[in-house]
Structure formats: structure tokens, C-alpha cells
Amino acid sequence: MIERDFAEKIGFTYIKNALDIITPMGRKHLESLEYLTDPEKIEAELRIFDEIARYIACNLSLKDNLKHRLCQLRDISGVVKRLGTGETFDDIALFEIKAFCIEAEELRRLLVTPPKSIEIPELSEVIRLLDPEGFGMKSFYIYDAYSVELAALRKRKRELEGLSDGDDVQVNEELNDLINRIGDIEDRIRTMLTERLSKYRELLEEALEKVGFLDFSLAKLEIIEKFGFIRPTVSDSVTEYVGLFEPQVSDELKKKGKEFQPVDIQLQPGVTLITGANMTGKTVLLRSLAVAQVLFQFGFYVPAKRAKIKPVDGVFFLSGDYQSFKHGLSSFAAEMIQLNTAVEFLKVGKRGLFLFDELARNTNPHEGKAIVKSVLRRFNSSKSFTVITTHYDGVSRGENVHHYMVKGLREDIDVSGEVKPETLTEYTDYSLVKVKGEYQVPREALKVATLLGVDPVIIETARELLDEETELH
């Protein structure tokens, strides 16, 4: 699993938290997910889930029935681990195993000819061992069926208890003797049961694993339905999305009755440059790319209408929001440390997805632009996928990079009226346009300031200053 801060930063934690995982076994499976880099393993993981999704889709009521049964299952992995250690289980441990097996069997019966990945092993032998009289109850008791001698002693004990008034010394002595003998036999039976259960340890571990995977898979299926994720194609060359969206932002907009505007983008080895004014969704786009890549490499479907993705060895997202702030570093220093970590990853020959959000924005523009251009050159010569967003002009001049522009604020906006900051998105077109040749980042700051009702005198003075600067050049 990826680091917590990174998962939170790219929106992966939001998706994890949205997973309706019922059992501790399902939660363990989630936390133990492997970040896959082998294309064949990713494809195999996707095919396994494809098969489960088709199976569940054939029976609309099955999912709810399975989830109801999963609610009854407790995690007995701790008890199972103790099997074969020489310990004799008490009645509580034996009850936990019996109850789990009975519920797991009910779950197994619901799964008629399921995919192998969720085929729960039959546990009827374990149930017969712990329920020799076939009552089918989850409670556990040292049954008379385990021992003829035990049954006879218990019968005699009941007879004496019916005769004794509590004052008969001879009867009381016999009762105490019976109680001790019964206790000894019960202990021997517990030892016998524990020893016999040891041979089912692997079977029980398999059942726990399959239950966890089933629970996790059902939660994944619900996430796909909730967010509208699709099955990606494993690519051996480029990464390409049609209708890419950021699940967390999209979900929050839906709650407000609004819609997220998805984007289309293709990434090729080297650098993809994305230019656009501030507040045009560049950061959200990078988050979308990051979370889609991570989901893909954990075997999930992804947030897009169509996706073709090439696996990478790691994902880096430099957005200026760093934990290093807590250690007293300036934002620029923290950013440079993160940049160096990415470069070191590059140096060892690994393929990464590097996402630089407004790199070097926190230093003076002259040096900042030079740093962006230098990073562009360094990463453009690698086999990795690098996306750099910036509002600096001219950073792609003379460089062979793939260049997109965010359309930004609509040209037909009426700026005469004041708007609220939260409604500014309604005036923005977040779609990407491919750029060829020289390009100047749109000057939209004054338009945004005007829309937000900034003092007209400040707006007009700023325009005059820009005009003066243009004349000087």
C-alpha cells in the first residue's frame, strides 16, 4: 500500500474510505494490496475482477444476500494461527471456529458455480467435528456424542442432583467425584478436538482469505457503480484517457447539483506540458492522472470513459503541499527536496509518472521559469511519463514536448456582474487543446478579479500598468 500522506493528497484515501468493506478479512485484503508493475499481473488481476463482476451481474439479488451473510462472519485468523502450537483450545476458541465455519458454509451455498477466486472451500468436515450431533447451532458444547463414558457420567450426575437435598454426605462425595471425572474427560476431548482441527488449518486460512477477497471484490463493484469507473486496457506504449475525471471532486460537485467536466489527454514518454491561467483545473487534472494510475496498478477500474494505461514503477505528485512545511522548510525548499527525490528515482533507470504542479511558483518568476525549463529538459530525455503544469510563458520554446492548453475562462463571459468564488467554475472550460508552435499563457487574472468584484480602481490601474509594460517591450 502507498504512503498515507500521498494517498490523501491524490484522492486515493477518499476512494478507500468509500469502499463498503464489511469484514476484518476484507479490510486486511485492502491494506495488503500489492502495487503491481508487471503488465501481465495487472491484466490477470483485472481479468479476475471482470469474471467476478459478470458472475454477480447474472443474479441481481446475490450481492445483497452475500453482504448480509458477510455481516455474520467474525475474523478467526488469530485463533487459526494458534492451531498446531500445542495449545489446547477452550470452549470460546472452539465456538469461534464452529460459528465461522457454519456461516462460511452458508455463504458458500449462495455461490453456485462461482469463479475460482471467490470459491470458498467446503468446511463440512470441521462442522461435523464440532457439531457431532448435527444440531446446526453456532454455540459450542462438549457433546455427549464425543464419549460414551462422558454421557454415562453426566447421566449419573443428573440422577444424583435430583436425589440430593444438599445434606447427604455420601451423595455429595460422589457428585464431587463425578464433577472431577467429567472435567478430566472434557479436557481430554478439548485436546483431541484441537489436535484434529490442526489438520484443517490451511483450509481455514484459505476460507478466511476467500471471504476477505469476496468482501473486497463486492466493495470494488459498488465503487464502480457509484463513481462510473471503467475497465482500463493495459498499454505497452502510451497512456491515454477519454473522459478522465477526479472522483472526489466529481462526487462533491454532484452533491451540489453540478457536474464535473472530464478531459481527454494522451501521455507519451517524455514531457507533456500543460499551460493555462490560474484556477483552470490544472491541479485537479494532475490529481486525476495520479489516482487513475494508482488505482490501475492496484487492479481497480479507473475514473474515465475510456482508458489505456502503461504501468510505471512509481508515481510522484509535486503540488506544493508538502509535509516538509511542518519541519520548518520554506515551500520552495520543500519543493526542491521533492524534485530531487524524483530525479534520484529517474537516475536508477525506473519508469515513473512524474506530475509537477506549477513547479517553482514560489520563487521569483525569472529563476522559476529557468528551473521549469531545466526540469523539462532533464525529464524529456527519459522513458518516464512527465506532466508539467505552468503559467510561465515560453518554457517549451525550442523543446520537443507535447503541449496542451486549458481553454480557461469562456470568451463570451459578461464581466459586468459580480459572481461568487464557488460559482466561478461555471464560467470555465476545463477541456484541453493541443498546442503547436509558440504560445502565450492566457492573461485571465484581471478577468477573474473583475468577476470576483475586486475594486474597479485597482482593476483599471492594473490594466494601465500592463499597457505601459507592453509599450516598453
Coordinates of C-alpha atoms in Angstrom, one line a residue:
M1 CA 0.0 0.0 0.0
I2 CA 1.2 3.6 -0.7
E3 CA 2.1 6.1 1.9
R4 CA -0.8 7.7 3.8
D5 CA 0.0 11.3 3.0
F6 CA 0.4 10.6 -0.7
A7 CA -2.8 8.6 -0.8
E8 CA -4.6 11.5 0.9
K9 CA -3.1 14.0 -1.5
I10 CA -4.1 12.3 -4.7
G11 CA -7.6 11.3 -3.5
F12 CA -6.9 7.6 -3.2
T13 CA -7.8 7.7 0.5
Y14 CA -11.2 9.1 -0.4
I15 CA -11.9 6.1 -2.6
K16 CA -10.6 3.7 0.0
N17 CA -12.9 5.2 2.6
A18 CA -15.8 4.9 0.2
L19 CA -15.3 1.1 -0.1
D20 CA -18.1 -0.6 1.9
I21 CA -16.0 -3.4 3.3
I22 CA -17.8 -5.4 5.9
T23 CA -15.4 -7.9 7.4
P24 CA -12.0 -7.5 9.0
M25 CA -10.8 -10.0 6.4
G26 CA -11.8 -7.7 3.6
R27 CA -10.1 -4.8 5.3
K28 CA -6.9 -6.8 5.7
H29 CA -7.0 -7.6 2.0
L30 CA -7.3 -3.9 1.1
E31 CA -4.4 -3.0 3.3
S32 CA -2.2 -5.7 1.9
L33 CA -2.8 -4.8 -1.8
E34 CA 0.4 -5.0 -3.9
Y35 CA 1.3 -2.2 -6.2
L36 CA 1.7 -4.1 -9.4
T37 CA 4.2 -3.1 -12.1
D38 CA 4.2 -6.2 -14.3
P39 CA 1.7 -5.7 -17.1
E40 CA 0.8 -9.4 -17.1
K41 CA 0.0 -9.4 -13.4
I42 CA -2.2 -6.2 -13.8
E43 CA -4.0 -7.8 -16.7
A44 CA -4.5 -11.0 -14.7
E45 CA -5.9 -9.0 -11.7
L46 CA -8.3 -7.2 -14.0
R47 CA -9.5 -10.4 -15.6
I48 CA -10.2 -11.9 -12.2
F49 CA -12.4 -9.0 -11.3
D50 CA -14.0 -9.0 -14.7
E51 CA -15.1 -12.6 -14.0
I52 CA -16.5 -11.7 -10.6
A53 CA -18.4 -8.7 -12.0
R54 CA -20.0 -10.8 -14.7
Y55 CA -20.9 -13.5 -12.2
I56 CA -22.6 -11.1 -9.8
A57 CA -24.4 -9.3 -12.6
C58 CA -26.2 -12.6 -13.6
N59 CA -28.0 -12.6 -10.2
L60 CA -29.2 -9.1 -9.1
S61 CA -30.2 -10.3 -5.6
L62 CA -27.0 -12.2 -5.0
K63 CA -24.9 -9.3 -3.9
D64 CA -27.3 -8.2 -1.2
N65 CA -27.6 -11.8 0.1
L66 CA -23.8 -12.2 0.2
K67 CA -23.3 -8.9 2.0
H68 CA -25.9 -10.0 4.6
R69 CA -24.0 -13.2 5.2
L70 CA -20.7 -11.4 5.4
C71 CA -22.1 -9.3 8.3
Q72 CA -22.3 -12.6 10.3
L73 CA -18.6 -13.6 9.9
R74 CA -16.0 -12.8 12.5
D75 CA -12.3 -12.8 12.0
I76 CA -10.9 -16.0 13.5
S77 CA -7.4 -15.7 12.0
G78 CA -5.9 -15.2 15.4
V79 CA -7.4 -18.5 16.6
V80 CA -6.4 -20.3 13.5
K81 CA -2.8 -19.2 13.8
R82 CA -2.7 -21.0 17.2
L83 CA -3.5 -24.3 15.7
G84 CA -0.6 -26.7 15.7
T85 CA 1.2 -24.9 18.5
G86 CA 0.4 -27.5 21.2
E87 CA -2.1 -25.3 22.9
T88 CA -5.4 -26.8 23.9
F89 CA -8.4 -24.6 22.9
D90 CA -11.0 -23.6 25.4
D91 CA -14.7 -23.6 24.6
I92 CA -14.6 -20.0 23.4
A93 CA -12.0 -20.7 20.7
L94 CA -13.8 -23.8 19.6
F95 CA -17.1 -21.8 19.4
E96 CA -15.4 -19.1 17.2
I97 CA -14.2 -21.7 14.7
K98 CA -17.5 -23.5 14.7
A99 CA -19.5 -20.3 14.2
F100 CA -17.3 -19.1 11.4
C101 CA -17.5 -22.5 9.6
I102 CA -21.3 -22.6 9.8
E103 CA -21.6 -19.0 8.4
A104 CA -18.9 -19.7 5.8
E105 CA -20.8 -22.8 4.6
E106 CA -24.0 -20.7 4.3
L107 CA -22.0 -18.2 2.2
R108 CA -20.6 -21.0 0.1
R109 CA -24.0 -22.4 -0.7
L110 CA -25.1 -19.0 -2.0
L111 CA -22.2 -19.1 -4.5
V112 CA -23.4 -21.6 -7.1
T113 CA -20.5 -22.4 -9.5
P114 CA -18.6 -19.2 -8.7
P115 CA -15.3 -18.1 -10.2
K116 CA -12.3 -19.8 -8.6
S117 CA -11.1 -16.6 -7.0
I118 CA -14.2 -16.5 -4.7
E119 CA -14.9 -20.2 -4.4
I120 CA -15.0 -20.8 -0.6
P121 CA -13.7 -24.2 0.4
E122 CA -16.1 -26.7 1.9
L123 CA -15.9 -26.8 5.7
S124 CA -18.5 -29.5 6.4
E125 CA -15.8 -31.8 8.0
V126 CA -14.9 -29.1 10.5
I127 CA -18.5 -28.5 11.3
R128 CA -19.2 -32.3 11.9
L129 CA -16.2 -32.4 14.2
L130 CA -17.5 -29.5 16.3
D131 CA -21.2 -30.4 15.9
P132 CA -21.3 -34.2 16.2
E133 CA -25.0 -34.3 16.9
G134 CA -25.8 -32.2 13.9
F135 CA -27.9 -29.5 15.6
G136 CA -26.5 -26.8 13.3
M137 CA -26.3 -24.3 16.1
K138 CA -23.3 -22.0 16.3
S139 CA -23.0 -22.4 20.1
F140 CA -20.4 -24.9 21.2
Y141 CA -20.6 -27.6 23.9
I142 CA -18.7 -30.7 24.8
Y143 CA -21.4 -33.1 23.5
D144 CA -22.2 -36.5 24.9
A145 CA -21.6 -37.9 21.4
Y146 CA -17.8 -37.4 21.9
S147 CA -17.7 -40.0 24.7
V148 CA -19.9 -42.9 25.9
E149 CA -18.2 -42.7 29.3
L150 CA -18.9 -38.9 29.4
A151 CA -22.5 -39.5 28.6
A152 CA -22.9 -42.1 31.3
L153 CA -21.2 -39.9 34.0
R154 CA -23.3 -36.9 33.1
K155 CA -26.5 -39.1 33.3
R156 CA -25.4 -40.3 36.8
K157 CA -24.7 -36.7 37.9
R158 CA -28.2 -35.6 36.9
E159 CA -29.7 -38.5 38.8
L160 CA -27.8 -37.7 41.9
E161 CA -28.6 -34.0 41.6
G162 CA -32.3 -35.0 41.5
L163 CA -32.0 -37.0 44.7
S164 CA -29.7 -34.8 46.8
D165 CA -31.0 -32.3 49.2
G166 CA -27.5 -31.0 49.8
D167 CA -27.1 -32.6 53.2
D168 CA -26.3 -36.2 52.1
V169 CA -22.5 -36.5 52.6
Q170 CA -22.2 -39.7 50.6
V171 CA -24.2 -38.3 47.6
N172 CA -22.1 -35.1 47.8
E173 CA -18.9 -37.0 47.7
E174 CA -20.0 -39.0 44.7
L175 CA -21.1 -35.8 42.9
N176 CA -17.8 -34.1 43.5
D177 CA -16.0 -37.2 42.2
L178 CA -18.3 -37.2 39.1
I179 CA -17.6 -33.5 38.5
N180 CA -13.9 -34.1 38.6
R181 CA -14.1 -37.1 36.3
I182 CA -16.3 -35.3 33.8
G183 CA -13.9 -32.3 33.8
D184 CA -11.0 -34.6 33.1
I185 CA -12.8 -36.2 30.2
E186 CA -13.9 -32.8 28.8
D187 CA -10.3 -31.6 28.9
R188 CA -9.2 -34.7 27.0
I189 CA -11.9 -34.0 24.4
R190 CA -10.8 -30.4 24.0
T191 CA -7.2 -31.6 23.5
M192 CA -8.4 -34.1 20.9
L193 CA -10.6 -31.6 19.1
T194 CA -7.7 -29.0 19.0
E195 CA -5.3 -31.7 17.6
R196 CA -7.8 -32.8 14.9
L197 CA -8.5 -29.2 14.0
S198 CA -4.8 -28.6 13.3
K199 CA -5.0 -30.6 10.1
Y200 CA -7.7 -28.1 8.8
R201 CA -5.5 -25.1 9.5
E202 CA -4.7 -24.4 5.8
L203 CA -8.3 -25.0 4.8
L204 CA -9.5 -22.4 7.4
E205 CA -6.8 -20.0 6.3
E206 CA -8.0 -20.4 2.7
A207 CA -11.6 -19.8 3.7
L208 CA -10.6 -16.6 5.6
E209 CA -8.7 -15.4 2.6
K210 CA -11.5 -16.2 0.1
V211 CA -14.1 -14.5 2.4
G212 CA -11.9 -11.4 2.6
F213 CA -11.4 -11.3 -1.2
L214 CA -15.1 -11.7 -1.8
D215 CA -15.9 -8.9 0.6
F216 CA -13.3 -6.6 -1.0
S217 CA -14.5 -7.5 -4.6
L218 CA -18.1 -6.7 -3.8
A219 CA -17.0 -3.3 -2.4
K220 CA -15.0 -2.7 -5.5
L221 CA -18.0 -3.5 -7.6
E222 CA -20.1 -0.9 -5.7
I223 CA -17.4 1.7 -6.2
I224 CA -17.5 1.2 -9.9
E225 CA -21.3 1.6 -9.9
K226 CA -21.1 4.7 -7.7
F227 CA -18.4 6.6 -9.5
G228 CA -18.8 5.2 -13.0
F229 CA -15.3 3.7 -13.3
I230 CA -14.4 1.7 -16.4
R231 CA -12.1 -1.2 -17.1
P232 CA -8.8 0.1 -18.4
T233 CA -6.7 -1.5 -21.2
V234 CA -3.1 -2.4 -20.3
S235 CA -0.8 -0.4 -22.7
D236 CA 2.7 -1.1 -23.8
S237 CA 3.4 2.4 -25.2
V238 CA 1.3 5.4 -24.3
T239 CA -1.2 6.3 -21.6
E240 CA -4.4 7.8 -22.9
Y241 CA -7.7 8.8 -21.3
V242 CA -11.1 9.8 -22.7
G243 CA -13.4 11.4 -20.2
L244 CA -10.9 11.4 -17.3
F245 CA -12.3 12.7 -14.0
E246 CA -11.3 13.2 -10.4
P247 CA -13.7 11.1 -8.3
Q248 CA -13.6 13.1 -5.1
V249 CA -14.2 16.5 -6.7
S250 CA -16.8 14.9 -9.0
D251 CA -18.7 13.4 -6.1
E252 CA -18.6 16.8 -4.2
L253 CA -20.0 18.6 -7.2
K254 CA -22.8 16.1 -7.6
K255 CA -23.9 16.7 -4.1
K256 CA -24.3 20.4 -5.1
G257 CA -26.2 19.6 -8.2
K258 CA -23.3 20.3 -10.5
E259 CA -21.3 18.2 -13.0
F260 CA -17.6 17.6 -13.3
Q261 CA -16.2 18.4 -16.7
P262 CA -14.0 15.4 -17.8
V263 CA -10.9 15.8 -20.0
D264 CA -9.2 13.9 -22.8
I265 CA -5.4 13.5 -22.6
Q266 CA -2.6 11.4 -24.0
L267 CA 0.7 10.9 -22.3
Q268 CA 3.8 9.7 -24.2
P269 CA 7.3 9.0 -22.8
G270 CA 8.9 12.4 -22.2
V271 CA 7.3 15.6 -21.1
T272 CA 3.7 16.7 -21.6
L273 CA 3.3 20.4 -20.8
I274 CA 0.0 21.8 -19.7
T275 CA -0.3 25.6 -19.7
G276 CA -3.2 27.7 -18.5
A277 CA -4.1 30.5 -16.2
N278 CA -4.7 30.0 -12.5
M279 CA -8.0 28.4 -11.4
T280 CA -8.3 26.4 -14.6
G281 CA -8.2 23.0 -13.1
K282 CA -4.6 22.0 -13.7
T283 CA -4.1 20.7 -10.1
V284 CA -7.3 18.7 -10.3
L285 CA -6.1 17.2 -13.6
L286 CA -2.9 16.1 -12.1
R287 CA -4.7 14.5 -9.2
S288 CA -6.9 12.7 -11.7
L289 CA -3.9 11.3 -13.5
A290 CA -2.3 10.3 -10.2
V291 CA -5.3 8.5 -8.7
A292 CA -6.1 6.8 -12.0
Q293 CA -2.6 5.4 -12.3
V294 CA -2.5 4.2 -8.7
L295 CA -6.0 2.6 -9.0
F296 CA -4.9 0.8 -12.2
Q297 CA -1.8 -0.6 -10.6
F298 CA -3.7 -1.9 -7.7
G299 CA -6.1 -3.8 -10.1
F300 CA -9.0 -1.4 -9.9
Y301 CA -11.1 0.1 -12.7
V302 CA -10.4 3.8 -13.3
P303 CA -12.3 7.1 -13.4
A304 CA -12.8 7.7 -17.2
K305 CA -15.0 6.8 -20.1
R306 CA -12.1 5.0 -21.8
A307 CA -8.5 4.4 -20.6
K308 CA -5.3 2.9 -22.0
I309 CA -2.6 2.9 -19.3
K310 CA 1.1 1.9 -19.3
P311 CA 2.3 0.6 -15.9
V312 CA 5.1 2.6 -14.2
D313 CA 7.4 1.8 -11.2
G314 CA 6.2 4.8 -9.2
V315 CA 4.0 7.9 -9.1
F316 CA 5.3 11.3 -8.0
F317 CA 3.0 14.3 -7.4
L318 CA 4.7 17.6 -6.6
S319 CA 1.9 20.1 -5.9
G320 CA 3.5 22.4 -3.4
D321 CA 1.6 20.9 -0.5
Y322 CA 4.3 19.2 1.4
Q323 CA 4.7 17.7 4.9
S324 CA 8.1 19.4 5.0
F325 CA 6.3 22.6 6.0
K326 CA 6.0 21.0 9.4
H327 CA 9.8 20.8 9.7
G328 CA 10.3 24.5 9.1
L329 CA 11.2 24.4 5.4
S330 CA 10.0 27.0 3.0
S331 CA 7.6 25.9 0.3
F332 CA 10.3 26.3 -2.3
A333 CA 12.9 24.3 -0.3
A334 CA 10.4 21.6 0.3
E335 CA 9.6 21.5 -3.4
M336 CA 13.2 21.2 -4.4
I337 CA 13.7 18.3 -2.0
Q338 CA 10.8 16.5 -3.6
L339 CA 12.2 17.3 -7.0
N340 CA 15.5 15.8 -6.1
T341 CA 13.7 12.6 -4.9
A342 CA 12.1 12.3 -8.3
V343 CA 15.4 12.8 -10.1
E344 CA 17.1 10.1 -8.0
F345 CA 14.2 7.7 -8.9
L346 CA 14.9 8.6 -12.6
K347 CA 18.6 8.1 -12.2
V348 CA 18.3 4.4 -11.3
G349 CA 16.5 3.7 -14.5
K350 CA 13.0 3.3 -13.2
R351 CA 10.0 4.4 -15.2
G352 CA 7.8 6.8 -13.3
L353 CA 4.8 9.1 -13.7
F354 CA 6.0 12.5 -12.6
L355 CA 3.4 15.2 -12.0
F356 CA 4.7 18.7 -11.4
D357 CA 2.1 21.2 -10.5
E358 CA 3.2 24.8 -11.1
L359 CA 6.8 23.9 -10.4
A360 CA 8.9 26.8 -8.9
R361 CA 5.9 29.0 -8.4
N362 CA 7.2 30.0 -5.0
T363 CA 10.4 31.8 -6.2
N364 CA 11.0 34.8 -8.4
P365 CA 9.5 34.4 -11.9
H366 CA 12.8 34.8 -13.8
E367 CA 14.6 31.9 -11.9
G368 CA 11.3 30.0 -11.7
K369 CA 10.9 29.9 -15.4
A370 CA 14.6 28.7 -15.8
I371 CA 14.1 25.9 -13.3
V372 CA 10.9 24.7 -15.1
K373 CA 12.7 24.7 -18.5
S374 CA 15.7 22.9 -17.0
V375 CA 13.4 20.2 -15.4
L376 CA 11.6 19.9 -18.7
R377 CA 14.8 19.1 -20.5
R378 CA 16.0 16.6 -17.8
F379 CA 12.8 14.6 -17.8
N380 CA 12.0 14.9 -21.5
S381 CA 15.0 12.6 -22.3
S382 CA 13.7 9.8 -20.1
K383 CA 11.4 6.9 -20.8
S384 CA 9.1 8.1 -18.0
F385 CA 5.9 10.0 -18.3
T386 CA 6.2 13.5 -17.0
V387 CA 3.4 16.1 -16.9
I388 CA 4.4 19.7 -16.0
T389 CA 1.7 22.4 -15.5
T390 CA 2.8 26.0 -15.5
H391 CA 1.6 29.6 -16.2
Y392 CA 5.1 30.7 -17.3
D393 CA 5.4 31.7 -20.9
G394 CA 7.9 30.2 -23.3
V395 CA 9.1 27.2 -21.4
S396 CA 8.5 24.9 -24.3
R397 CA 10.3 27.1 -26.8
G398 CA 12.8 25.0 -28.7
E399 CA 11.9 21.9 -26.8
N400 CA 10.3 18.8 -28.4
V401 CA 7.4 18.3 -25.9
H402 CA 3.7 17.5 -26.1
H403 CA 1.8 20.7 -25.3
Y404 CA -1.7 21.1 -24.1
M405 CA -3.6 24.3 -23.2
V406 CA -6.5 24.5 -20.8
K407 CA -9.2 26.6 -22.6
G408 CA -9.9 28.5 -19.4
L409 CA -12.5 31.3 -19.0
R410 CA -15.1 31.5 -21.7
E411 CA -14.6 34.4 -24.1
D412 CA -18.2 35.3 -24.1
I413 CA -18.4 36.0 -20.3
D414 CA -20.2 39.1 -19.2
V415 CA -17.9 40.5 -16.6
S416 CA -20.2 43.3 -15.7
G417 CA -21.8 41.4 -12.8
E418 CA -20.1 40.1 -9.7
V419 CA -20.0 36.4 -9.1
K420 CA -19.3 34.2 -6.0
P421 CA -16.0 32.3 -5.9
E422 CA -17.8 29.0 -5.6
T423 CA -19.6 29.6 -8.9
L424 CA -16.5 30.6 -10.9
T425 CA -16.3 27.1 -12.3
E426 CA -19.4 27.7 -14.3
Y427 CA -17.5 30.3 -16.3
T428 CA -14.6 28.0 -17.1
D429 CA -14.0 25.5 -19.9
Y430 CA -11.6 22.8 -18.5
S431 CA -11.1 20.9 -21.8
L432 CA -7.6 20.6 -23.2
V433 CA -6.4 21.8 -26.6
K434 CA -3.2 20.6 -28.3
V435 CA -0.8 23.4 -28.9
K436 CA 1.7 23.7 -31.7
G437 CA 4.4 26.3 -32.0
E438 CA 4.7 29.5 -29.9
Y439 CA 2.1 30.1 -27.3
Q440 CA 1.4 32.7 -24.7
V441 CA -0.4 31.7 -21.5
P442 CA -3.8 33.5 -21.3
R443 CA -3.9 36.6 -19.2
E444 CA -7.0 35.9 -17.3
A445 CA -6.1 37.2 -13.8
L446 CA -7.8 40.6 -14.3
K447 CA -10.9 38.9 -15.8
V448 CA -11.1 36.7 -12.7
A449 CA -10.6 39.6 -10.4
T450 CA -13.3 41.5 -12.1
L451 CA -15.7 38.6 -11.9
L452 CA -15.0 38.4 -8.1
G453 CA -15.9 42.0 -7.6
V454 CA -12.4 43.4 -6.9
D455 CA -12.3 47.2 -6.6
P456 CA -12.7 48.8 -10.1
V457 CA -9.9 51.3 -9.5
I458 CA -7.4 48.5 -8.8
I459 CA -8.5 46.7 -11.9
E460 CA -8.2 49.8 -14.1
T461 CA -4.8 50.7 -12.7
A462 CA -3.5 47.2 -13.3
R463 CA -4.7 47.4 -16.9
E464 CA -2.9 50.7 -17.4
L465 CA 0.3 49.2 -16.0
L466 CA 0.1 46.2 -18.3
D467 CA -0.3 48.5 -21.3
E468 CA 2.7 50.6 -20.2
E469 CA 4.8 47.4 -19.9
T470 CA 3.7 46.2 -23.3
E471 CA 4.7 49.6 -24.9
L472 CA 8.1 49.3 -23.3
H473 CA 8.7 45.9 -24.9

